[in-house]
């Protein structure tokens, strides 16, 4: 990251522009995510995965086009929309054409909007937005645009897969839904109500509530309510400290059923749950780490852990981002004409290193892939947080929500 | 009915934890007349130190040693930081503690990184003390209650029944006179500041395992501690206790029961607009008490400041 | 260091003199010329950010510096003003008939409206009660921004498009540079108005109320009304800053309202110096540069900013402006030149000591948090292996040697400072 020092300075103050010339043959991807502050652990983990995937999957294989390498340039957005827009401008000034971001749908909303405007206002230096983790459904529905590509399954798709698994369990009678009070938490709750109503109208939703995001110190009262409702299982979209504290509190106060989560692993969460989460905690997500699907996948994880022992490849889809981008650039035959690359990327089909087929839908730029329900267990080959515990795929929904409807009206240049 | 008892206990735990923080803060306020913004940061330091010690020596040594380290740090901050800034007036003092809070958070991240620490409840306390209608009350909660009550009693005893306590009380009100009587008042101030921060440290040590030990833990609790002592009346130990308990129960109960705004509005004669998502007031109609539970203390504080600026038990105008 | 007084230093008689007008003309010229020097879009974005922060910090200082009111929730006035402007931008019919440069007036009016409501009860007292009410109201509105989705758009905020406004002499504000000149115009206008406000009787009495409320009361001024007027005016300019934010970023989120933003502006203002009108301007420029440029260089930027802030509070309570103004007697007596050598003797080694300390901090951080095997790191354009002894030695020598030299020459610097600034030439 330190080698961005000189270039960052030059861009901000517009001196010594020639310093970037040394790296001119690299294709640069701007990684705009929190690298300092409370969400830095997740940001740094994504950055490490991007760097490793770019080296391992593209650069060591000979690069793209006529041997150009991928280079990941990190920008710290401090998880602030304002700061992200400043960093976006700095990245564009440095001649970077690919923007990767994932943490916080709020930031993703700001970026997709700004990138759309930038591309309309500056047709000769357009950029592409590689959204690798922001899962607010709106990004590929009402707010979709041609330059945005989402490589994660969105909140609706994940819930669709999750409710498939819940519906298959006849023992489930009562479900409790709890989430953070903001767009994503509400999207999760709405999707859960909708899909459960369709698939298992007999299941009773005994609780559906939102709590203030990042403000709850003690989740005990919520845990009491969940206990009092006699729910069989809990669904939550919580992340970060809210996930950890809710889960711990629920388990501590005697809940024994499964807790289905979106983000209940890695970045310290797996280690903190440890033994107590075994048998309860489930995580819905893509990218099967355990058991490894192939030698190649296992080698990727092993190599990653050697390079970055303190973090985990907990967002496996990043490997897909890098591979599919390389493929699109090769197909388009250019890394400068973004419209060509975007056209190559939409509709692309690809075989992921994680064993699933991938398809980037043309109508809304939402990727379709296998979604797994994974259990928190110590029966794993690759653990998280070096804790001995990790995630193991239990159920798989193949090509989840491949024909889901979208409200996206894509405008193409 | 059983649920009420359970929530009473939960609220008591929250309230007492808050009290351990606000007791130190309110003591420091009555002494220096300044709100210590970094108080919650010392609470965080307590948790982190205790975690680090518990890795090597176990939980109980952490409980003993960590608050002492935090107290010494606090005393040093008073001696070499606050005392220097004191000459410039109250606003720079407040701003100093504000900057200190930011710096401590950065330092914690520098040393321990940004993820949560796996700081655990000691195994000897990992059992259910008793159950009320299926709701487990962990033994650790009982331990928290007893620890904080014990600390309160010891504090009360020292302040009202011992010679040191009398000197402190006198120094708070008439520092010049006490100094003239031959007591080292700056030393007393430093001591009180150290003890106050050590109390925050204790709170951190015992709250760390349940509320999780992460760099944002000071920020989450930071401003609510001020709210507590402002509601209770600045400088009043009893007020801090009452306000802590009020806040503890208020937030616990509003989280535990889904009071919906729709029911209230219907009850006083308004009809629900249909369809509700088209209404400009939809956010008001769909409001529930858990959503606003954590901002209730702020509402309470603003109301109290407007109608009774010296707080519930405060004696003088701040 | 000698202690600087918090009291505003301007003693000029009202009326136009070259000394009063010159700084304004120079600033205006600088604002016009800057984008010709720094042409990159990102540089202009940073300058826009600076301009917005300057207006906001000046507005904040109307409370803190001039009125003695410490607010912990001032971001809400800027934020709510900005949100209102965003809604205006989204009212397509109305906005299509409104030239964009007029928009900040609306932002200001909304900010002022909110300030009138809140100020009606919060300005009753100053000091801790005022600070705590501002904290409570700030938290409340920030929390509401998540709950009241209709107005605040929840956590993702609301966005709009500035280019749908009525073209202003053919300018549609598509390009950054056009937005820059709009922002710069409002910066000059707001700064001038705020300066003039501080020169009006009400601005002067605000100073009196800050310094001695009882005496001001005896003179017949209700301290509450004086505070109320300052508060409302400050709300107006905070709203203007919010509107400019809306125009620049075309999005407003909860971030614009929360406690962190409110705290940041306190930091900016105090860093620059609350005692002087131009203090917050310096603070805003320095802070924005630190945040964006230093933020690009190191993950630890917040640590350095925190340290700088604490050092400022402890040793230079007058802020950077106070530090500069300490030398105004030397300038007036034309003795500045005699200070150059003694200052260089302390500051140059001091700078090396700071560089040494920063290197040590960065290397410790690299050692602890970099992936194993990654021993290479780059500091100040030099790449080296952080696991060898040499860089540590060099940094330690820089720190200790620089620190020692600086400390050695410090008394000399202090002496020459006193000599240069005291009337008798330091003969005493």
mmCIF file of N, CA and C in Angstrom, chain C residues 195-297:
data_model
loop_
_atom_site.group_PDB
_atom_site.id
_atom_site.type_symbol
_atom_site.label_atom_id
_atom_site.label_comp_id
_atom_site.label_asym_id
_atom_site.label_seq_id
_atom_site.Cartn_x
_atom_site.Cartn_y
_atom_site.Cartn_z
ATOM 1 N N UNK C 195 -17.804 37.759 8.714
ATOM 2 C CA UNK C 195 -16.858 38.738 9.250
ATOM 3 C C UNK C 195 -17.602 40.014 9.638
ATOM 4 N N UNK C 196 -18.481 40.451 8.729
ATOM 5 C CA UNK C 196 -19.230 41.668 9.037
ATOM 6 C C UNK C 196 -20.125 41.467 10.248
ATOM 7 N N UNK C 197 -20.710 40.249 10.374
ATOM 8 C CA UNK C 197 -21.550 39.967 11.538
ATOM 9 C C UNK C 197 -20.746 40.147 12.822
ATOM 10 N N UNK C 198 -19.495 39.684 12.789
ATOM 11 C CA UNK C 198 -18.695 39.795 14.016
ATOM 12 C C UNK C 198 -18.355 41.250 14.322
ATOM 13 N N UNK C 199 -18.545 42.130 13.331
ATOM 14 C CA UNK C 199 -18.266 43.545 13.561
ATOM 15 C C UNK C 199 -19.524 44.348 13.902
ATOM 16 N N UNK C 200 -20.673 43.715 13.790
ATOM 17 C CA UNK C 200 -21.903 44.422 14.144
ATOM 18 C C UNK C 200 -22.002 44.511 15.658
ATOM 19 N N UNK C 201 -22.859 45.412 16.158
ATOM 20 C CA UNK C 201 -23.033 45.485 17.615
ATOM 21 C C UNK C 201 -23.384 44.129 18.218
ATOM 22 N N UNK C 202 -24.249 43.365 17.538
ATOM 23 C CA UNK C 202 -24.661 42.091 18.137
ATOM 24 C C UNK C 202 -23.482 41.134 18.218
ATOM 25 N N UNK C 203 -22.605 41.201 17.200
ATOM 26 C CA UNK C 203 -21.421 40.353 17.242
ATOM 27 C C UNK C 203 -20.506 40.759 18.377
ATOM 28 N N UNK C 204 -20.363 42.056 18.575
ATOM 29 C CA UNK C 204 -19.509 42.557 19.661
ATOM 30 C C UNK C 204 -20.073 42.165 21.017
ATOM 31 N N UNK C 205 -21.389 42.302 21.148
ATOM 32 C CA UNK C 205 -21.992 41.975 22.442
ATOM 33 C C UNK C 205 -21.889 40.484 22.715
ATOM 34 N N UNK C 206 -21.909 39.660 21.620
ATOM 35 C CA UNK C 206 -21.704 38.228 21.807
ATOM 36 C C UNK C 206 -20.371 37.979 22.491
ATOM 37 N N UNK C 207 -19.337 38.739 22.083
ATOM 38 C CA UNK C 207 -18.040 38.615 22.755
ATOM 39 C C UNK C 207 -18.151 38.988 24.226
ATOM 40 N N UNK C 208 -18.896 40.066 24.479
ATOM 41 C CA UNK C 208 -19.039 40.524 25.862
ATOM 42 C C UNK C 208 -19.742 39.460 26.701
ATOM 43 N N UNK C 209 -20.791 38.870 26.136
ATOM 44 C CA UNK C 209 -21.529 37.836 26.869
ATOM 45 C C UNK C 209 -20.642 36.637 27.122
ATOM 46 N N UNK C 210 -19.792 36.318 26.132
ATOM 47 C CA UNK C 210 -18.877 35.196 26.305
ATOM 48 C C UNK C 210 -17.941 35.458 27.477
ATOM 49 N N UNK C 211 -17.400 36.682 27.545
ATOM 50 C CA UNK C 211 -16.376 36.970 28.547
ATOM 51 C C UNK C 211 -16.957 37.242 29.925
ATOM 52 N N UNK C 212 -18.081 37.906 29.965
ATOM 53 C CA UNK C 212 -18.651 38.229 31.275
ATOM 54 C C UNK C 212 -20.157 38.450 31.156
ATOM 55 N N UNK C 213 -20.905 37.348 31.213
ATOM 56 C CA UNK C 213 -22.345 37.445 30.966
ATOM 57 C C UNK C 213 -23.046 38.396 31.934
ATOM 58 N N UNK C 214 -22.624 38.393 33.207
ATOM 59 C CA UNK C 214 -23.322 39.228 34.194
ATOM 60 C C UNK C 214 -23.194 40.703 33.872
ATOM 61 N N UNK C 215 -21.981 41.072 33.511
ATOM 62 C CA UNK C 215 -21.751 42.475 33.213
ATOM 63 C C UNK C 215 -22.544 42.908 31.988
ATOM 64 N N UNK C 216 -22.602 41.991 31.000
ATOM 65 C CA UNK C 216 -23.371 42.316 29.807
ATOM 66 C C UNK C 216 -24.844 42.516 30.160
ATOM 67 N N UNK C 217 -25.325 41.707 31.128
ATOM 68 C CA UNK C 217 -26.717 41.852 31.559
ATOM 69 C C UNK C 217 -26.940 43.215 32.205
ATOM 70 N N UNK C 218 -25.963 43.609 33.031
ATOM 71 C CA UNK C 218 -26.101 44.900 33.711
ATOM 72 C C UNK C 218 -26.130 46.043 32.711
ATOM 73 N N UNK C 219 -25.434 45.842 31.589
ATOM 74 C CA UNK C 219 -25.449 46.873 30.556
ATOM 75 C C UNK C 219 -26.783 46.906 29.830
ATOM 76 N N UNK C 220 -27.640 45.932 30.124
ATOM 77 C CA UNK C 220 -28.964 45.967 29.546
ATOM 78 C C UNK C 220 -29.172 44.998 28.391
ATOM 79 N N UNK C 221 -28.203 44.115 28.162
ATOM 80 C CA UNK C 221 -28.391 43.155 27.084
ATOM 81 C C UNK C 221 -28.794 41.805 27.672
ATOM 82 N N UNK C 222 -29.852 41.240 27.164
ATOM 83 C CA UNK C 222 -30.244 39.905 27.607
ATOM 84 C C UNK C 222 -29.274 38.906 27.006
ATOM 85 N N UNK C 223 -28.529 38.216 27.878
ATOM 86 C CA UNK C 223 -27.528 37.288 27.337
ATOM 87 C C UNK C 223 -28.191 36.193 26.525
ATOM 88 N N UNK C 224 -29.403 35.824 26.908
ATOM 89 C CA UNK C 224 -30.075 34.773 26.173
ATOM 90 C C UNK C 224 -30.358 35.196 24.739
ATOM 91 N N UNK C 225 -30.814 36.441 24.559
ATOM 92 C CA UNK C 225 -31.123 36.886 23.197
ATOM 93 C C UNK C 225 -29.873 37.027 22.363
ATOM 94 N N UNK C 226 -28.809 37.452 22.988
ATOM 95 C CA UNK C 226 -27.552 37.585 22.251
ATOM 96 C C UNK C 226 -27.106 36.214 21.762
ATOM 97 N N UNK C 227 -27.154 35.243 22.673
ATOM 98 C CA UNK C 227 -26.770 33.886 22.274
ATOM 99 C C UNK C 227 -27.693 33.366 21.184
ATOM 100 N N UNK C 228 -28.983 33.641 21.345
ATOM 101 C CA UNK C 228 -29.959 33.161 20.371
ATOM 102 C C UNK C 228 -29.641 33.700 18.979
ATOM 103 N N UNK C 229 -29.318 34.987 18.902
ATOM 104 C CA UNK C 229 -29.019 35.560 17.593
ATOM 105 C C UNK C 229 -27.764 34.942 16.977
ATOM 106 N N UNK C 230 -26.718 34.764 17.777
ATOM 107 C CA UNK C 230 -25.512 34.121 17.252
ATOM 108 C C UNK C 230 -25.841 32.722 16.759
ATOM 109 N N UNK C 231 -26.638 32.027 17.551
ATOM 110 C CA UNK C 231 -26.964 30.638 17.234
ATOM 111 C C UNK C 231 -27.711 30.554 15.908
ATOM 112 N N UNK C 232 -28.682 31.434 15.724
ATOM 113 C CA UNK C 232 -29.489 31.420 14.505
ATOM 114 C C UNK C 232 -28.619 31.768 13.300
ATOM 115 N N UNK C 233 -27.771 32.776 13.457
ATOM 116 C CA UNK C 233 -26.895 33.150 12.341
ATOM 117 C C UNK C 233 -25.964 32.008 11.990
ATOM 118 N N UNK C 234 -25.451 31.372 13.026
ATOM 119 C CA UNK C 234 -24.557 30.243 12.788
ATOM 120 C C UNK C 234 -25.295 29.118 12.063
ATOM 121 N N UNK C 235 -26.550 28.885 12.457
ATOM 122 C CA UNK C 235 -27.354 27.865 11.781
ATOM 123 C C UNK C 235 -27.527 28.177 10.306
ATOM 124 N N UNK C 236 -27.697 29.475 9.987
ATOM 125 C CA UNK C 236 -27.864 29.847 8.583
ATOM 126 C C UNK C 236 -26.635 29.457 7.770
ATOM 127 N N UNK C 237 -25.453 29.822 8.262
ATOM 128 C CA UNK C 237 -24.259 29.549 7.462
ATOM 129 C C UNK C 237 -23.924 28.063 7.446
ATOM 130 N N UNK C 238 -24.248 27.349 8.528
ATOM 131 C CA UNK C 238 -24.079 25.899 8.492
ATOM 132 C C UNK C 238 -24.967 25.309 7.396
ATOM 133 N N UNK C 239 -26.190 25.862 7.271
ATOM 134 C CA UNK C 239 -27.094 25.396 6.222
ATOM 135 C C UNK C 239 -26.541 25.684 4.836
ATOM 136 N N UNK C 240 -25.896 26.843 4.678
ATOM 137 C CA UNK C 240 -25.263 27.162 3.387
ATOM 138 C C UNK C 240 -24.197 26.118 3.071
ATOM 139 N N UNK C 241 -23.385 25.788 4.082
ATOM 140 C CA UNK C 241 -22.354 24.770 3.872
ATOM 141 C C UNK C 241 -23.000 23.451 3.463
ATOM 142 N N UNK C 242 -24.138 23.116 4.102
ATOM 143 C CA UNK C 242 -24.838 21.878 3.756
ATOM 144 C C UNK C 242 -25.306 21.896 2.315
ATOM 145 N N UNK C 243 -25.821 23.041 1.871
ATOM 146 C CA UNK C 243 -26.291 23.141 0.488
ATOM 147 C C UNK C 243 -25.130 22.942 -0.481
ATOM 148 N N UNK C 244 -23.984 23.531 -0.157
ATOM 149 C CA UNK C 244 -22.818 23.357 -1.033
ATOM 150 C C UNK C 244 -22.373 21.903 -1.049
ATOM 151 N N UNK C 245 -22.494 21.256 0.093
ATOM 152 C CA UNK C 245 -22.183 19.829 0.143
ATOM 153 C C UNK C 245 -23.105 19.069 -0.798
ATOM 154 N N UNK C 246 -24.396 19.396 -0.748
ATOM 155 C CA UNK C 246 -25.367 18.728 -1.614
ATOM 156 C C UNK C 246 -25.012 18.942 -3.076
ATOM 157 N N UNK C 247 -24.597 20.161 -3.420
ATOM 158 C CA UNK C 247 -24.272 20.456 -4.815
ATOM 159 C C UNK C 247 -23.015 19.698 -5.242
ATOM 160 N N UNK C 248 -22.043 19.619 -4.363
ATOM 161 C CA UNK C 248 -20.792 18.971 -4.708
ATOM 162 C C UNK C 248 -20.905 17.465 -4.825
ATOM 163 N N UNK C 249 -21.507 16.851 -3.816
ATOM 164 C CA UNK C 249 -21.499 15.390 -3.758
ATOM 165 C C UNK C 249 -22.779 14.776 -4.293
ATOM 166 N N UNK C 250 -23.793 15.558 -4.420
ATOM 167 C CA UNK C 250 -25.095 15.105 -4.926
ATOM 168 C C UNK C 250 -25.650 13.950 -4.112
ATOM 169 N N UNK C 251 -25.208 13.820 -2.885
ATOM 170 C CA UNK C 251 -25.786 12.802 -1.995
ATOM 171 C C UNK C 251 -25.612 13.273 -0.562
ATOM 172 N N UNK C 252 -26.608 13.018 0.259
ATOM 173 C CA UNK C 252 -26.477 13.261 1.693
ATOM 174 C C UNK C 252 -26.887 12.012 2.439
ATOM 175 N N UNK C 253 -26.148 11.703 3.483
ATOM 176 C CA UNK C 253 -26.441 10.498 4.245
ATOM 177 C C UNK C 253 -26.422 10.818 5.738
ATOM 178 N N UNK C 254 -26.649 9.797 6.499
ATOM 179 C CA UNK C 254 -26.638 9.931 7.957
ATOM 180 C C UNK C 254 -25.304 10.498 8.445
ATOM 181 N N UNK C 255 -24.258 10.210 7.691
ATOM 182 C CA UNK C 255 -22.916 10.686 8.038
ATOM 183 C C UNK C 255 -22.874 12.198 8.213
ATOM 184 N N UNK C 256 -23.724 12.917 7.458
ATOM 185 C CA UNK C 256 -23.712 14.367 7.533
ATOM 186 C C UNK C 256 -24.306 14.893 8.833
ATOM 187 N N UNK C 257 -24.947 14.021 9.598
ATOM 188 C CA UNK C 257 -25.634 14.479 10.799
ATOM 189 C C UNK C 257 -24.991 13.970 12.075
ATOM 190 N N UNK C 258 -24.182 12.925 11.974
ATOM 191 C CA UNK C 258 -23.866 12.194 13.199
ATOM 192 C C UNK C 258 -22.833 12.888 14.072
ATOM 193 N N UNK C 259 -22.620 12.290 15.218
ATOM 194 C CA UNK C 259 -21.759 12.862 16.246
ATOM 195 C C UNK C 259 -20.322 12.989 15.760
ATOM 196 N N UNK C 260 -19.886 12.047 14.933
ATOM 197 C CA UNK C 260 -18.503 12.089 14.450
ATOM 198 C C UNK C 260 -18.266 13.358 13.640
ATOM 199 N N UNK C 261 -19.229 13.723 12.789
ATOM 200 C CA UNK C 261 -19.072 14.938 11.992
ATOM 201 C C UNK C 261 -19.087 16.169 12.887
ATOM 202 N N UNK C 262 -19.978 16.157 13.886
ATOM 203 C CA UNK C 262 -20.022 17.282 14.819
ATOM 204 C C UNK C 262 -18.702 17.414 15.567
ATOM 205 N N UNK C 263 -18.145 16.275 15.976
ATOM 206 C CA UNK C 263 -16.885 16.303 16.699
ATOM 207 C C UNK C 263 -15.751 16.788 15.816
ATOM 208 N N UNK C 264 -15.807 16.373 14.555
ATOM 209 C CA UNK C 264 -14.755 16.741 13.625
ATOM 210 C C UNK C 264 -14.672 18.263 13.459
ATOM 211 N N UNK C 265 -15.823 18.910 13.376
ATOM 212 C CA UNK C 265 -15.793 20.352 13.136
ATOM 213 C C UNK C 265 -15.256 21.074 14.372
ATOM 214 N N UNK C 266 -15.515 20.508 15.540
ATOM 215 C CA UNK C 266 -14.926 21.059 16.761
ATOM 216 C C UNK C 266 -13.403 20.975 16.689
ATOM 217 N N UNK C 267 -12.940 19.800 16.242
ATOM 218 C CA UNK C 267 -11.503 19.584 16.082
ATOM 219 C C UNK C 267 -10.889 20.586 15.115
ATOM 220 N N UNK C 268 -11.545 20.712 13.953
ATOM 221 C CA UNK C 268 -11.052 21.612 12.906
ATOM 222 C C UNK C 268 -10.943 23.028 13.441
ATOM 223 N N UNK C 269 -12.022 23.483 14.090
ATOM 224 C CA UNK C 269 -12.066 24.861 14.556
ATOM 225 C C UNK C 269 -11.012 25.103 15.621
ATOM 226 N N UNK C 270 -10.900 24.170 16.543
ATOM 227 C CA UNK C 270 -9.953 24.381 17.632
ATOM 228 C C UNK C 270 -8.518 24.304 17.138
ATOM 229 N N UNK C 271 -8.275 23.391 16.201
ATOM 230 C CA UNK C 271 -6.939 23.262 15.620
ATOM 231 C C UNK C 271 -6.524 24.576 14.978
ATOM 232 N N UNK C 272 -7.458 25.193 14.254
ATOM 233 C CA UNK C 272 -7.144 26.454 13.582
ATOM 234 C C UNK C 272 -6.992 27.591 14.562
ATOM 235 N N UNK C 273 -7.761 27.547 15.643
ATOM 236 C CA UNK C 273 -7.687 28.629 16.612
ATOM 237 C C UNK C 273 -9.012 29.353 16.705
ATOM 238 N N UNK C 274 -9.614 29.331 17.909
ATOM 239 C CA UNK C 274 -10.938 29.909 18.058
ATOM 240 C C UNK C 274 -10.880 31.404 18.319
ATOM 241 N N UNK C 275 -9.711 31.889 18.656
ATOM 242 C CA UNK C 275 -9.622 33.282 19.087
ATOM 243 C C UNK C 275 -9.592 34.289 17.950
ATOM 244 N N UNK C 276 -9.402 33.810 16.736
ATOM 245 C CA UNK C 276 -9.261 34.732 15.614
ATOM 246 C C UNK C 276 -10.238 34.373 14.513
ATOM 247 N N UNK C 277 -10.666 35.394 13.783
ATOM 248 C CA UNK C 277 -11.640 35.121 12.744
ATOM 249 C C UNK C 277 -11.102 34.125 11.723
ATOM 250 N N UNK C 278 -9.823 34.275 11.354
ATOM 251 C CA UNK C 278 -9.303 33.425 10.282
ATOM 252 C C UNK C 278 -8.813 32.071 10.794
ATOM 253 N N UNK C 279 -8.865 31.855 12.115
ATOM 254 C CA UNK C 279 -8.408 30.582 12.672
ATOM 255 C C UNK C 279 -9.054 29.364 12.026
ATOM 256 N N UNK C 280 -10.417 29.316 12.022
ATOM 257 C CA UNK C 280 -11.071 28.141 11.439
ATOM 258 C C UNK C 280 -10.711 27.919 9.977
ATOM 259 N N UNK C 281 -10.364 29.004 9.272
ATOM 260 C CA UNK C 281 -10.001 28.834 7.856
ATOM 261 C C UNK C 281 -8.723 28.011 7.769
ATOM 262 N N UNK C 282 -7.736 28.397 8.593
ATOM 263 C CA UNK C 282 -6.490 27.631 8.606
ATOM 264 C C UNK C 282 -6.761 26.195 9.028
ATOM 265 N N UNK C 283 -7.579 26.046 10.072
ATOM 266 C CA UNK C 283 -7.893 24.707 10.568
ATOM 267 C C UNK C 283 -8.506 23.845 9.482
ATOM 268 N N UNK C 284 -9.472 24.415 8.740
ATOM 269 C CA UNK C 284 -10.155 23.636 7.711
ATOM 270 C C UNK C 284 -9.190 23.225 6.615
ATOM 271 N N UNK C 285 -8.301 24.135 6.220
ATOM 272 C CA UNK C 285 -7.356 23.801 5.143
ATOM 273 C C UNK C 285 -6.411 22.700 5.611
ATOM 274 N N UNK C 286 -5.840 22.891 6.803
ATOM 275 C CA UNK C 286 -4.877 21.908 7.303
ATOM 276 C C UNK C 286 -5.550 20.559 7.499
ATOM 277 N N UNK C 287 -6.730 20.574 8.111
ATOM 278 C CA UNK C 287 -7.387 19.303 8.411
ATOM 279 C C UNK C 287 -7.771 18.553 7.141
ATOM 280 N N UNK C 288 -8.337 19.269 6.146
ATOM 281 C CA UNK C 288 -8.723 18.594 4.910
ATOM 282 C C UNK C 288 -7.511 17.991 4.227
ATOM 283 N N UNK C 289 -6.411 18.742 4.221
ATOM 284 C CA UNK C 289 -5.195 18.208 3.613
ATOM 285 C C UNK C 289 -4.719 16.969 4.356
ATOM 286 N N UNK C 290 -4.711 17.060 5.693
ATOM 287 C CA UNK C 290 -4.265 15.923 6.491
ATOM 288 C C UNK C 290 -5.127 14.707 6.186
ATOM 289 N N UNK C 291 -6.442 14.939 6.169
ATOM 290 C CA UNK C 291 -7.351 13.823 6.019
ATOM 291 C C UNK C 291 -7.218 13.175 4.652
ATOM 292 N N UNK C 292 -7.149 13.976 3.588
ATOM 293 C CA UNK C 292 -7.112 13.358 2.263
ATOM 294 C C UNK C 292 -5.699 12.943 1.872
ATOM 295 N N UNK C 293 -4.712 13.828 2.075
ATOM 296 C CA UNK C 293 -3.367 13.491 1.616
ATOM 297 C C UNK C 293 -2.722 12.477 2.548
ATOM 298 N N UNK C 294 -2.756 12.758 3.850
ATOM 299 C CA UNK C 294 -2.171 11.816 4.803
ATOM 300 C C UNK C 294 -2.931 10.495 4.762
ATOM 301 N N UNK C 295 -4.256 10.586 4.569
ATOM 302 C CA UNK C 295 -5.076 9.371 4.483
ATOM 303 C C UNK C 295 -4.666 8.490 3.320
ATOM 304 N N UNK C 296 -4.183 9.092 2.244
ATOM 305 C CA UNK C 296 -3.713 8.293 1.113
ATOM 306 C C UNK C 296 -2.387 7.616 1.451
ATOM 307 N N UNK C 297 -1.621 8.245 2.340
ATOM 308 C CA UNK C 297 -0.282 7.736 2.590
ATOM 309 C C UNK C 297 -0.254 6.643 3.642
#
